[in-house]
């Protein structure tokens, strides 16, 4: 019975609303007092029933909820025969709850879209050799699954047979399909655009990358900041306190009307709901833009960040060194390039890969008598030619003459922050290459946006030598840049900044920066979503997309602002109403309830603005 | 000890959270400190002794308060 009534709450609201209109119409237009009273009495009674049921359920578990206050107030109004008030208050309360539900669903929509992308079923290979559709919960590690075109990959796994292209936007934010073949890894929640594949399950359910992301976002939207926990504690005692206040007022003044007005005005409505709606809308906006913000505490800290510390390699720079400058000397360059490629093909030096990529197709020749000169380079003989590949020191040691032109080029390349690779054939300099890790496109503009958002210091830390670091720093216009830093030096540096009282964010790829990520006030991981970084950090930029960083900071600031506005609105409304009760003539229950419900809607709508937030 | 996650119909009033929390905490064999009711995701999470308490009883207690249970996971 109780459940039936509660499930018909919307219809009850509607009927009660119609009755109130009938009541007022018959009183004001038809001057029919009897019909008016009857209509309002019925409206009050049917309206108060669902509220009273909720109040009763709350009291049973020892909670003095708003329902309790409203029920007592309505009964009180009934008792002093103020049926207009009792009818309007119940209607407004019910109608307000209905609107709250509708608008709240909107604020939660962004996160819901994400969680609904979770796969639900899978085609599993059964013992009889046939594939059968099962719920995704029933898939275990090691099961073989069939995925057809257009279907979602149900678990994290490895492709056994078949090939296809997969849209991994749900994991990486990258919408270009990635082609997969035997042995490729596939991720739960991504979509097979075309092809048919069989996969073996490696991780299932909450252990999958997608499962982790969902869990993280779900926890984030409900994680509470210190201020929120305070509001929660406060409201636990606030509602009973309002009840006590109402009773005291009644005992002292013997004025039931005043007492029940206080009960209605004291409802805490907007205060408890204000911060959670900002939080869920802000985090939802982030999730849509490939930014995971881990809860309102993080949002608060992030919004006040003063210093941002960046790892260089892989964060500000692309992470793959490439040949960016080169100069040839003399003739037979084609042959020299072939020799260089042949030598580099056999070395595992990190610059070697960049050089091979740059040279591309060439004629490889057998390499003999290879000799690695420590701190210099490589000497070898290729096709009866002696070949030396390495730095300037090696050339000087080998007696390779460097003319004016070569020396000028070397100086210029070095000034640009390049590592130099010189190639000499038979004691004659042929090729000079400058290899360098390039700055990510757009980083400079993004850093400018961060400054505009109020970040005072932009600091870069790197394991590279100071000269390379200085070049990058100068190009990007950073506040400070330090080279030759080991991971522990980086975290020590961050600790120093925090001890000096700064609010510090660290941005890194999370591979070897976990200590710094954990130590900084806000750890921001540039991860494709697969790393431990997700767990240690406070903010994750999906798909390592640096350009999301300004949006993330702007969003955090907007969300923190939004929370403050909502608290201000809520507290302001309560103060306004209380002042109205004591200092004015016109304040009554209905106006109080109207203002309350309106304030709740205002904070929800205010929170909803965050869903559309964009960095200008 | 097992961990249960109960997905409810959308929660809309923060005072519902307190009601559900108190109701679940009041049950025997539920780890009191583990009970958390998540307002935005409309979920209840708690640890309980699965030998002495069936998760269906917790569901019943929540349903009695007027909140529909959509899905329950125990592990």
XYZ file of C-alpha atoms in Angstrom:
691
model
C 0.000 0.000 0.000
C 2.740 2.440 1.038
C 4.739 1.532 -2.029
C 1.708 1.936 -4.267
C 1.071 5.447 -2.970
C 4.697 6.453 -3.326
C 4.815 5.151 -6.873
C 1.813 7.308 -7.755
C 3.388 10.466 -6.328
C 3.420 12.291 -9.651
C -0.269 11.636 -10.281
C -1.069 12.734 -6.724
C 0.839 15.964 -7.328
C -1.149 16.600 -10.483
C -4.539 15.934 -8.847
C -3.607 18.072 -5.858
C -2.611 20.899 -8.183
C -5.931 20.695 -10.056
C -7.882 20.671 -6.790
C -6.065 23.777 -5.594
C -6.985 25.586 -8.812
C -10.629 24.483 -8.394
C -10.570 25.624 -4.776
C -9.254 29.077 -5.516
C -11.488 29.467 -8.561
C -14.627 28.669 -6.612
C -13.638 31.023 -3.844
C -12.525 33.993 -5.916
C -14.693 33.686 -9.023
C -17.805 31.805 -7.924
C -17.686 32.946 -4.293
C -18.562 29.419 -3.239
C -16.882 28.976 0.137
C -18.057 25.390 0.735
C -16.661 23.965 -2.528
C -13.431 25.889 -2.009
C -12.847 24.472 1.443
C -13.756 20.963 0.325
C -11.340 21.092 -2.612
C -8.472 22.411 -0.497
C -9.125 19.884 2.279
C -9.012 17.010 -0.191
C -5.895 18.448 -1.846
C -4.187 18.702 1.548
C -5.093 15.179 2.558
C -4.047 13.393 -0.613
C -0.958 15.579 -0.794
C 0.228 14.909 2.702
C -0.176 11.130 2.524
C 2.996 10.360 0.521
C 4.958 12.898 2.561
C 3.709 11.389 5.810
C 4.658 7.899 4.635
C 8.193 9.074 3.891
C 8.309 10.823 7.272
C 7.204 7.653 9.021
C 9.820 5.574 7.196
C 12.485 8.081 8.135
C 11.511 8.141 11.804
C 11.599 4.355 11.884
C 15.313 4.478 11.081
C 15.790 7.390 13.485
C 16.119 10.167 10.950
C 14.329 13.485 11.329
C 13.978 14.309 7.652
C 12.444 17.261 5.866
C 9.368 15.083 5.341
C 8.884 15.022 9.105
C 8.989 18.816 9.363
C 6.598 19.286 6.461
C 4.150 16.661 7.731
C 3.954 18.271 11.171
C 3.591 21.712 9.606
C 0.741 20.563 7.331
C -1.044 18.789 10.177
C -0.630 21.953 12.258
C -2.061 24.129 9.500
C -4.963 21.715 9.193
C -5.507 21.945 12.913
C -5.888 25.724 12.836
C -8.108 25.326 9.762
C -5.738 27.100 7.404
C -6.518 24.805 4.460
C -5.091 27.132 1.845
C -1.679 26.926 3.410
C -1.800 23.179 3.997
C -2.835 22.500 0.405
C -0.306 24.821 -1.200
C 2.591 23.675 0.954
C 2.032 19.990 0.209
C 1.620 20.695 -3.483
C 4.749 22.811 -3.700
C 6.734 20.226 -1.794
C 5.660 17.398 -4.084
C 5.992 19.412 -7.256
C 9.405 20.654 -6.181
C 10.546 17.060 -5.596
C 9.346 16.155 -9.087
C 11.269 19.006 -10.705
C 14.352 18.181 -8.644
C 14.301 14.645 -9.937
C 13.992 15.778 -13.539
C 16.788 18.333 -13.324
C 19.066 16.138 -11.210
C 18.917 13.468 -13.875
C 20.197 16.070 -16.318
C 23.203 16.951 -14.182
C 24.061 13.283 -13.927
C 23.540 12.584 -17.618
C 27.172 13.007 -18.682
C 28.429 10.343 -16.321
C 25.502 8.106 -17.083
C 26.396 8.210 -20.773
C 29.831 6.941 -19.826
C 28.668 4.108 -17.593
C 26.118 3.019 -20.151
C 28.920 2.342 -22.592
C 29.901 -0.621 -20.430
C 29.465 -3.892 -22.327
C 26.630 -6.109 -21.110
C 26.849 -9.355 -23.007
C 29.437 -11.515 -24.756
C 29.537 -14.445 -27.157
C 31.403 -17.125 -25.241
C 32.856 -20.365 -26.583
C 31.077 -23.148 -24.692
C 32.215 -26.718 -24.085
C 30.243 -27.969 -27.075
C 32.304 -25.740 -29.367
C 29.511 -23.279 -30.064
C 29.404 -19.592 -29.216
C 26.577 -18.650 -26.896
C 25.453 -15.246 -25.682
C 26.108 -14.808 -21.949
C 26.089 -11.897 -19.522
C 29.434 -10.173 -19.289
C 29.648 -11.081 -15.563
C 29.833 -14.729 -16.555
C 33.023 -14.304 -18.564
C 36.178 -15.481 -16.772
C 39.815 -14.882 -17.524
C 40.930 -17.314 -20.245
C 37.524 -17.651 -21.914
C 37.429 -17.408 -25.693
C 34.957 -14.857 -27.034
C 33.651 -13.998 -30.468
C 33.158 -10.346 -31.391
C 31.212 -9.437 -34.517
C 31.155 -6.196 -36.507
C 29.453 -3.389 -34.628
C 29.659 -5.148 -31.267
C 31.393 -3.952 -28.125
C 34.525 -5.693 -26.958
C 33.286 -7.221 -23.678
C 36.603 -7.610 -21.808
C 40.281 -6.680 -22.054
C 41.892 -9.399 -24.115
C 44.192 -10.515 -26.888
C 43.150 -11.259 -30.443
C 43.362 -14.989 -31.192
C 42.195 -15.035 -34.797
C 40.736 -12.650 -37.311
C 41.337 -8.970 -37.859
C 39.362 -5.777 -37.764
C 39.444 -2.125 -36.911
C 38.354 -0.881 -33.534
C 37.106 2.489 -32.356
C 38.821 3.035 -29.016
C 37.294 6.441 -28.294
C 35.783 5.253 -25.017
C 39.240 4.490 -23.637
C 41.575 6.901 -25.365
C 39.290 9.660 -26.610
C 40.815 9.090 -30.056
C 38.110 8.545 -32.610
C 40.235 7.236 -35.504
C 39.809 3.447 -35.701
C 42.855 1.328 -34.837
C 43.477 -1.848 -36.793
C 43.931 -5.063 -34.821
C 45.228 -8.465 -35.798
C 46.340 -11.663 -34.122
C 48.204 -10.859 -30.906
C 46.916 -7.265 -30.600
C 45.444 -6.119 -27.307
C 41.817 -5.064 -27.277
C 39.974 -3.193 -24.567
C 36.552 -3.601 -23.012
C 34.045 -0.918 -24.007
C 35.640 -0.246 -27.398
C 33.700 -0.976 -30.571
C 34.639 -3.257 -33.446
C 33.925 -1.069 -36.479
C 34.495 -3.811 -39.006
C 35.800 -7.353 -39.208
C 35.223 -10.333 -36.930
C 37.653 -11.425 -34.250
C 38.025 -14.062 -31.595
C 39.686 -12.949 -28.409
C 40.890 -14.558 -25.226
C 39.899 -12.721 -22.017
C 42.860 -11.323 -20.040
C 41.032 -9.073 -17.598
C 37.318 -9.018 -16.855
C 34.782 -6.771 -15.154
C 36.178 -4.126 -12.840
C 39.755 -5.131 -13.606
C 39.493 -3.968 -17.201
C 40.732 -0.511 -18.060
C 37.214 0.611 -18.823
C 35.918 -0.919 -15.587
C 38.547 0.998 -13.651
C 37.678 4.253 -15.362
C 33.990 3.796 -14.618
C 34.639 2.912 -11.012
C 36.927 5.892 -10.652
C 34.393 8.308 -12.091
C 31.577 6.798 -10.062
C 33.539 7.160 -6.864
C 34.648 10.637 -7.867
C 31.139 11.969 -8.306
C 30.287 10.940 -4.751
C 33.580 11.666 -3.053
C 33.237 14.437 -0.567
C 35.385 17.367 0.379
C 35.924 18.500 3.941
C 33.371 21.282 3.477
C 30.787 18.811 2.241
C 31.315 16.432 5.119
C 30.821 19.389 7.397
C 27.541 20.260 5.697
C 26.434 16.641 6.042
C 27.215 16.548 9.744
C 25.587 19.903 10.149
C 22.363 18.927 8.396
C 22.118 15.753 10.474
C 21.574 17.932 13.528
C 20.078 20.896 11.747
C 16.710 19.360 10.898
C 16.046 18.052 14.433
C 17.162 21.452 15.737
C 14.556 23.195 13.570
C 11.939 20.839 15.011
C 13.004 21.685 18.551
C 12.998 25.387 17.715
C 9.464 25.084 16.355
C 8.289 23.391 19.536
C 9.942 26.021 21.736
C 8.379 28.854 19.737
C 5.005 27.180 20.104
C 5.409 26.672 23.854
C 6.511 30.251 24.427
C 4.212 32.127 22.068
C 1.288 29.697 21.923
C 1.150 30.698 18.266
C 0.761 27.552 16.145
C 0.919 29.505 12.912
C 4.328 30.952 13.757
C 5.633 27.599 14.974
C 4.707 25.697 11.827
C 5.977 28.497 9.617
C 9.367 28.065 11.244
C 9.248 24.326 10.530
C 8.764 24.945 6.817
C 11.226 27.799 6.559
C 13.906 25.827 8.348
C 14.053 23.078 5.717
C 17.686 22.730 4.634
C 16.864 21.925 0.984
C 19.368 23.772 -1.170
C 22.286 23.469 1.235
C 22.667 19.697 1.111
C 22.089 19.406 -2.601
C 24.102 22.401 -3.824
C 27.606 20.972 -3.639
C 26.855 17.468 -4.965
C 25.159 18.845 -8.087
C 28.118 21.085 -8.930
C 30.422 18.159 -8.330
C 28.584 15.682 -10.523
C 28.106 18.167 -13.361
C 31.761 19.269 -13.285
C 33.110 15.732 -13.257
C 30.622 14.816 -15.973
C 31.844 17.617 -18.205
C 35.411 16.390 -17.657
C 34.509 12.801 -18.518
C 33.036 13.998 -21.808
C 36.283 15.791 -22.654
C 38.680 12.986 -21.759
C 39.522 14.388 -18.348
C 39.063 12.337 -15.211
C 38.828 14.454 -12.070
C 38.889 12.388 -8.911
C 36.307 14.099 -6.750
C 35.508 17.438 -5.200
C 38.590 17.573 -2.968
C 40.749 17.382 -6.088
C 38.651 20.032 -7.787
C 39.120 22.351 -4.821
C 42.905 21.917 -4.709
C 43.316 22.045 -8.455
C 41.364 25.292 -8.725
C 43.885 26.988 -6.433
C 47.057 25.691 -8.076
C 49.929 28.195 -8.217
C 52.798 26.170 -9.571
C 52.686 23.529 -12.256
C 55.655 21.246 -12.624
C 56.073 19.346 -15.882
C 58.095 16.360 -16.781
C 59.818 17.105 -20.085
C 60.048 13.936 -22.100
C 56.674 12.643 -23.190
C 54.831 15.541 -21.592
C 56.046 18.798 -23.080
C 57.900 16.981 -25.824
C 56.720 14.166 -28.041
C 58.991 11.622 -26.358
C 60.586 10.234 -29.520
C 63.824 11.880 -30.570
C 63.909 12.683 -34.267
C 66.487 14.025 -36.722
C 65.511 17.658 -37.110
C 68.594 19.226 -38.716
C 71.180 17.796 -41.102
C 74.000 18.948 -43.300
C 76.068 17.072 -45.877
C 79.702 17.653 -46.772
C 81.445 16.664 -50.001
C 80.050 14.067 -52.442
C 79.013 10.393 -52.437
C 76.458 11.226 -49.795
C 74.115 8.385 -50.841
C 76.844 5.877 -50.128
C 77.662 7.525 -46.784
C 74.006 7.424 -45.748
C 73.926 3.704 -46.583
C 76.997 3.112 -44.408
C 75.545 5.141 -41.553
C 72.287 3.200 -41.706
C 74.162 -0.099 -41.787
C 76.127 0.817 -38.666
C 73.101 2.179 -36.781
C 71.043 -0.882 -37.662
C 73.311 -2.942 -35.472
C 73.411 -0.578 -32.521
C 70.720 -0.211 -29.913
C 71.490 3.416 -29.165
C 68.271 5.470 -28.795
C 69.439 7.988 -31.380
C 70.028 5.145 -33.846
C 66.318 4.557 -34.297
C 65.708 8.225 -35.069
C 68.486 8.179 -37.655
C 67.216 5.014 -39.356
C 63.705 6.462 -39.519
C 65.082 9.623 -41.088
C 67.195 7.859 -43.716
C 64.397 5.539 -44.734
C 65.083 3.222 -47.679
C 68.741 2.715 -48.497
C 71.292 0.070 -49.458
C 72.542 -1.820 -46.443
C 76.031 -3.296 -46.486
C 77.674 -5.825 -44.152
C 79.444 -4.243 -41.198
C 82.730 -5.633 -39.863
C 85.195 -4.931 -37.044
C 82.702 -2.925 -35.051
C 84.304 -1.082 -32.157
C 82.269 0.914 -29.643
C 84.158 3.915 -28.286
C 82.719 4.796 -24.900
C 81.454 8.371 -24.750
C 82.237 8.784 -28.416
C 80.472 6.566 -30.860
C 81.143 3.609 -33.142
C 83.976 2.702 -35.500
C 83.562 -0.012 -38.124
C 84.496 -1.015 -41.604
C 81.810 -1.213 -44.266
C 82.630 -2.328 -47.838
C 86.372 -1.806 -47.171
C 85.716 1.773 -46.075
C 86.457 2.842 -42.528
C 83.377 4.500 -41.033
C 83.223 6.534 -37.808
C 79.852 7.543 -36.348
C 79.714 9.653 -33.199
C 80.255 13.010 -31.576
C 82.824 15.741 -32.142
C 85.254 14.192 -29.641
C 85.338 10.989 -31.697
C 86.065 12.909 -34.882
C 88.935 14.756 -33.253
C 90.299 11.530 -31.848
C 90.124 9.924 -35.279
C 91.871 12.927 -36.829
C 88.935 13.867 -39.053
C 89.513 17.458 -40.192
C 86.650 19.845 -39.379
C 86.711 22.963 -41.561
C 85.203 26.391 -40.867
C 81.894 25.469 -42.454
C 81.579 22.275 -40.397
C 82.498 24.013 -37.138
C 79.934 26.757 -37.742
C 77.207 24.154 -38.414
C 78.178 22.197 -35.301
C 77.926 25.294 -33.119
C 74.561 26.206 -34.601
C 73.102 22.703 -34.150
C 74.287 22.583 -30.561
C 72.696 25.916 -29.738
C 69.362 24.534 -30.829
C 69.606 21.800 -28.225
C 70.463 18.984 -30.585
C 72.472 15.904 -29.832
C 75.054 15.667 -32.645
C 75.834 12.644 -34.754
C 78.724 13.031 -37.197
C 79.628 10.486 -39.829
C 83.073 10.272 -41.398
C 84.033 7.916 -44.223
C 87.741 7.203 -44.702
C 88.672 10.128 -42.442
C 86.477 12.640 -44.239
C 83.396 14.264 -42.653
C 80.308 13.460 -44.739
C 77.200 13.915 -42.629
C 76.222 16.040 -39.646
C 72.884 15.276 -38.006
C 71.106 17.057 -35.166
C 68.768 14.788 -33.195
C 66.277 16.246 -30.793
C 63.063 15.435 -28.983
C 60.476 17.792 -30.425
C 58.054 19.940 -28.529
C 54.497 18.744 -28.805
C 52.520 20.821 -31.253
C 50.354 23.390 -29.489
C 52.081 23.127 -26.115
C 53.184 26.743 -26.195
C 49.618 28.000 -26.661
C 48.361 25.635 -23.942
C 50.933 26.935 -21.482
C 49.901 30.491 -22.284
C 46.303 29.553 -21.494
C 47.387 28.079 -18.163
C 49.126 31.333 -17.282
C 46.004 33.238 -18.212
C 44.032 31.008 -15.862
C 46.252 32.152 -13.035
C 49.097 29.637 -12.794
C 52.062 31.688 -11.607
C 55.003 29.341 -12.102
C 55.573 26.868 -14.904
C 58.496 24.603 -14.073
C 60.088 21.845 -16.122
C 62.132 18.994 -14.675
C 64.045 16.572 -16.834
C 66.653 13.893 -16.797
C 68.241 15.437 -19.896
C 71.281 17.684 -19.784
C 70.821 21.292 -18.788
C 71.559 22.690 -22.240
C 68.789 20.718 -23.928
C 66.459 21.677 -21.087
C 67.350 25.362 -21.426
C 66.576 25.359 -25.133
C 63.114 23.864 -24.578
C 62.513 26.173 -21.637
C 63.407 29.244 -23.633
C 61.223 28.235 -26.528
C 58.233 27.645 -24.239
C 58.820 30.623 -21.959
C 58.887 28.656 -18.718
C 59.582 30.175 -15.315
C 62.224 27.623 -14.393
C 63.782 24.522 -15.914
C 66.101 22.019 -14.314
C 68.015 19.250 -16.045
C 70.001 16.207 -14.900
C 67.232 15.147 -12.524
C 66.541 11.586 -11.447
C 62.981 10.645 -10.462
C 63.906 11.039 -6.773
C 65.347 14.499 -7.457
C 62.058 15.455 -9.040
C 60.000 14.376 -6.061
C 62.448 16.085 -3.682
C 62.055 19.283 -5.679
C 58.257 19.052 -5.457
C 58.455 18.438 -1.728
C 60.547 21.573 -1.390
C 57.913 23.636 -3.199
C 55.104 22.208 -1.067
C 57.063 22.854 2.124
C 57.448 26.431 0.969
C 53.659 26.655 1.086
C 52.857 26.480 -2.624
C 50.026 24.498 -4.130
C 51.768 22.320 -6.671
C 50.492 20.243 -9.556
C 52.772 17.738 -11.239
C 52.134 16.701 -14.816
C 53.861 13.544 -15.993
C 53.345 10.412 -18.030
C 53.323 8.320 -14.880
C 55.756 5.702 -16.106
C 58.589 6.605 -13.773
C 57.066 9.656 -12.150
C 54.716 7.872 -9.759
C 56.445 9.288 -6.629
C 56.072 12.841 -7.933
C 52.471 12.207 -8.999
C 51.637 10.939 -5.544
C 53.530 13.645 -3.687
C 52.230 16.743 -5.481
C 49.019 18.358 -4.222
C 47.536 17.437 -7.560
C 49.069 14.639 -9.616
C 48.090 14.892 -13.257
C 48.808 11.817 -15.335
C 49.109 11.894 -19.087
C 48.036 8.323 -19.597
C 46.304 6.401 -22.298
C 44.360 4.973 -19.411
C 46.285 1.772 -19.052
C 48.843 2.656 -16.428
C 49.186 2.610 -12.676
C 49.052 6.348 -13.185
C 45.266 6.135 -13.071
C 45.517 4.991 -9.493
C 48.260 7.258 -8.164
C 47.105 10.459 -9.786
C 44.292 12.887 -9.018
C 43.579 13.937 -12.582
C 44.014 11.802 -15.700
C 44.267 13.241 -19.191
C 43.119 10.431 -21.425
C 45.037 9.661 -24.594
C 47.987 11.715 -23.262
C 46.365 14.787 -24.722
C 48.192 17.808 -23.333
C 45.724 20.210 -24.925
C 43.068 19.054 -22.443
C 45.047 20.523 -19.554
C 43.817 24.126 -19.849
C 40.244 22.864 -20.121
C 40.792 20.713 -17.032
C 42.080 23.642 -15.000
C 39.389 25.995 -16.240
C 36.747 23.387 -15.447
C 38.117 22.835 -11.940
C 38.016 26.562 -11.310
C 34.496 26.887 -12.707
C 33.297 23.937 -10.626
C 34.838 25.249 -7.417
C 33.241 28.626 -8.098
C 29.923 26.972 -8.796
C 30.003 25.144 -5.460
C 30.650 28.388 -3.621
C 27.792 30.101 -5.435
C 25.455 27.281 -4.475
C 26.432 27.396 -0.813
C 25.939 31.153 -0.870
C 22.505 30.858 -2.475
C 21.417 28.220 0.036
C 22.621 30.046 3.141
C 21.336 33.360 1.795
C 17.861 31.932 1.260
C 17.629 30.512 4.781
C 18.782 33.808 6.314
C 16.361 35.726 4.127
C 13.438 33.540 5.161
C 14.260 33.662 8.867
C 14.590 37.433 8.692
C 11.223 37.504 6.902
C 9.539 35.557 9.657
C 10.720 37.799 12.443
C 10.725 41.189 10.769
C 7.888 41.190 8.254
C 4.160 40.749 8.036
C 3.831 39.035 4.707
C 5.896 35.889 5.362
C 3.911 32.672 5.609
C 4.315 28.922 5.026
C 3.387 28.966 1.359
C 5.830 31.716 0.459
C 8.497 29.996 2.510
C 7.963 26.695 0.706
C 7.883 28.431 -2.661
C 11.168 30.231 -2.015
C 12.740 27.012 -0.746
C 11.762 24.918 -3.711
C 12.779 27.721 -6.046
C 16.202 27.932 -4.400
C 16.717 24.186 -4.825
C 15.923 24.472 -8.519
C 18.199 27.480 -8.833
C 21.193 25.598 -7.406
C 20.515 22.584 -9.647
C 20.205 24.775 -12.728
C 23.338 26.617 -11.701
C 25.170 23.297 -11.401
C 23.868 22.259 -14.797
C 25.687 25.177 -16.435
C 28.901 23.251 -15.824
C 27.844 20.564 -18.274
C 28.201 23.109 -21.053
C 31.417 24.658 -19.732
C 34.008 25.432 -22.419
C 37.301 27.223 -22.051
C 37.141 30.565 -23.784
C 33.022 -11.233 4.710
C 31.676 -10.287 1.336
C 31.272 -6.987 -0.427
C 27.870 -6.037 -1.764
C 26.950 -3.293 -4.199
C 23.283 -2.531 -4.603
C 22.203 -0.345 -7.481
C 19.064 1.618 -6.633
C 16.638 3.645 -8.660
C 17.822 7.241 -8.978
C 18.139 8.896 -5.577
C 16.902 12.463 -5.597
C 16.906 13.731 -2.049
C 19.985 13.847 0.108
C 17.893 12.875 3.136
C 17.169 9.546 1.412
C 20.868 8.850 1.760
C 20.707 9.205 5.523
C 17.614 7.008 5.734
C 19.127 4.193 3.716
C 22.417 4.467 5.540
C 20.752 4.161 8.929
C 18.539 1.288 7.787
C 21.475 -0.749 6.455
C 23.656 0.035 9.452
C 20.892 -1.132 11.751
C 21.064 -4.662 10.327
C 22.995 -7.334 12.141
C 26.096 -8.799 10.473
C 26.638 -5.700 8.367
C 30.009 -4.033 8.892
C 28.835 -0.613 10.125
C 31.835 1.426 9.006
C 31.754 -0.026 5.520
C 28.276 1.239 4.668
C 28.329 3.975 2.095
C 25.375 5.308 0.191
C 26.414 7.118 -2.972
C 23.991 9.885 -3.812
C 24.939 10.690 -7.389
C 25.479 7.146 -8.602
C 22.562 5.886 -6.482
C 24.459 2.945 -5.066
C 24.789 1.323 -1.658
C 28.045 -0.415 -0.814
C 28.720 -2.422 2.338
C 30.593 -5.426 3.734
C 28.614 -8.168 5.418
C 28.911 -11.650 6.825
C 27.415 -13.786 4.080
C 27.079 -16.834 6.317
C 24.750 -15.110 8.723
C 22.923 -12.648 6.512
C 21.381 -12.979 3.079
C 21.811 -9.949 0.865
C 18.123 -10.290 -0.021
C 17.260 -9.227 3.536
C 19.166 -5.995 3.078
C 17.377 -5.463 -0.223
C 14.078 -5.974 1.568
C 14.947 -3.401 4.214
C 15.790 -0.848 1.529
C 12.681 -1.630 -0.495
C 10.584 -1.184 2.657
C 11.822 2.400 2.791
C 10.387 2.975 -0.656
C 13.487 2.672 -2.859
C 13.579 0.187 -5.694
C 16.523 -2.137 -6.014
C 17.702 -2.516 -9.601
C 20.709 -4.798 -9.389
C 22.792 -6.417 -6.687
C 26.356 -7.637 -6.898
C 28.080 -9.680 -4.221
C 31.697 -10.721 -4.272
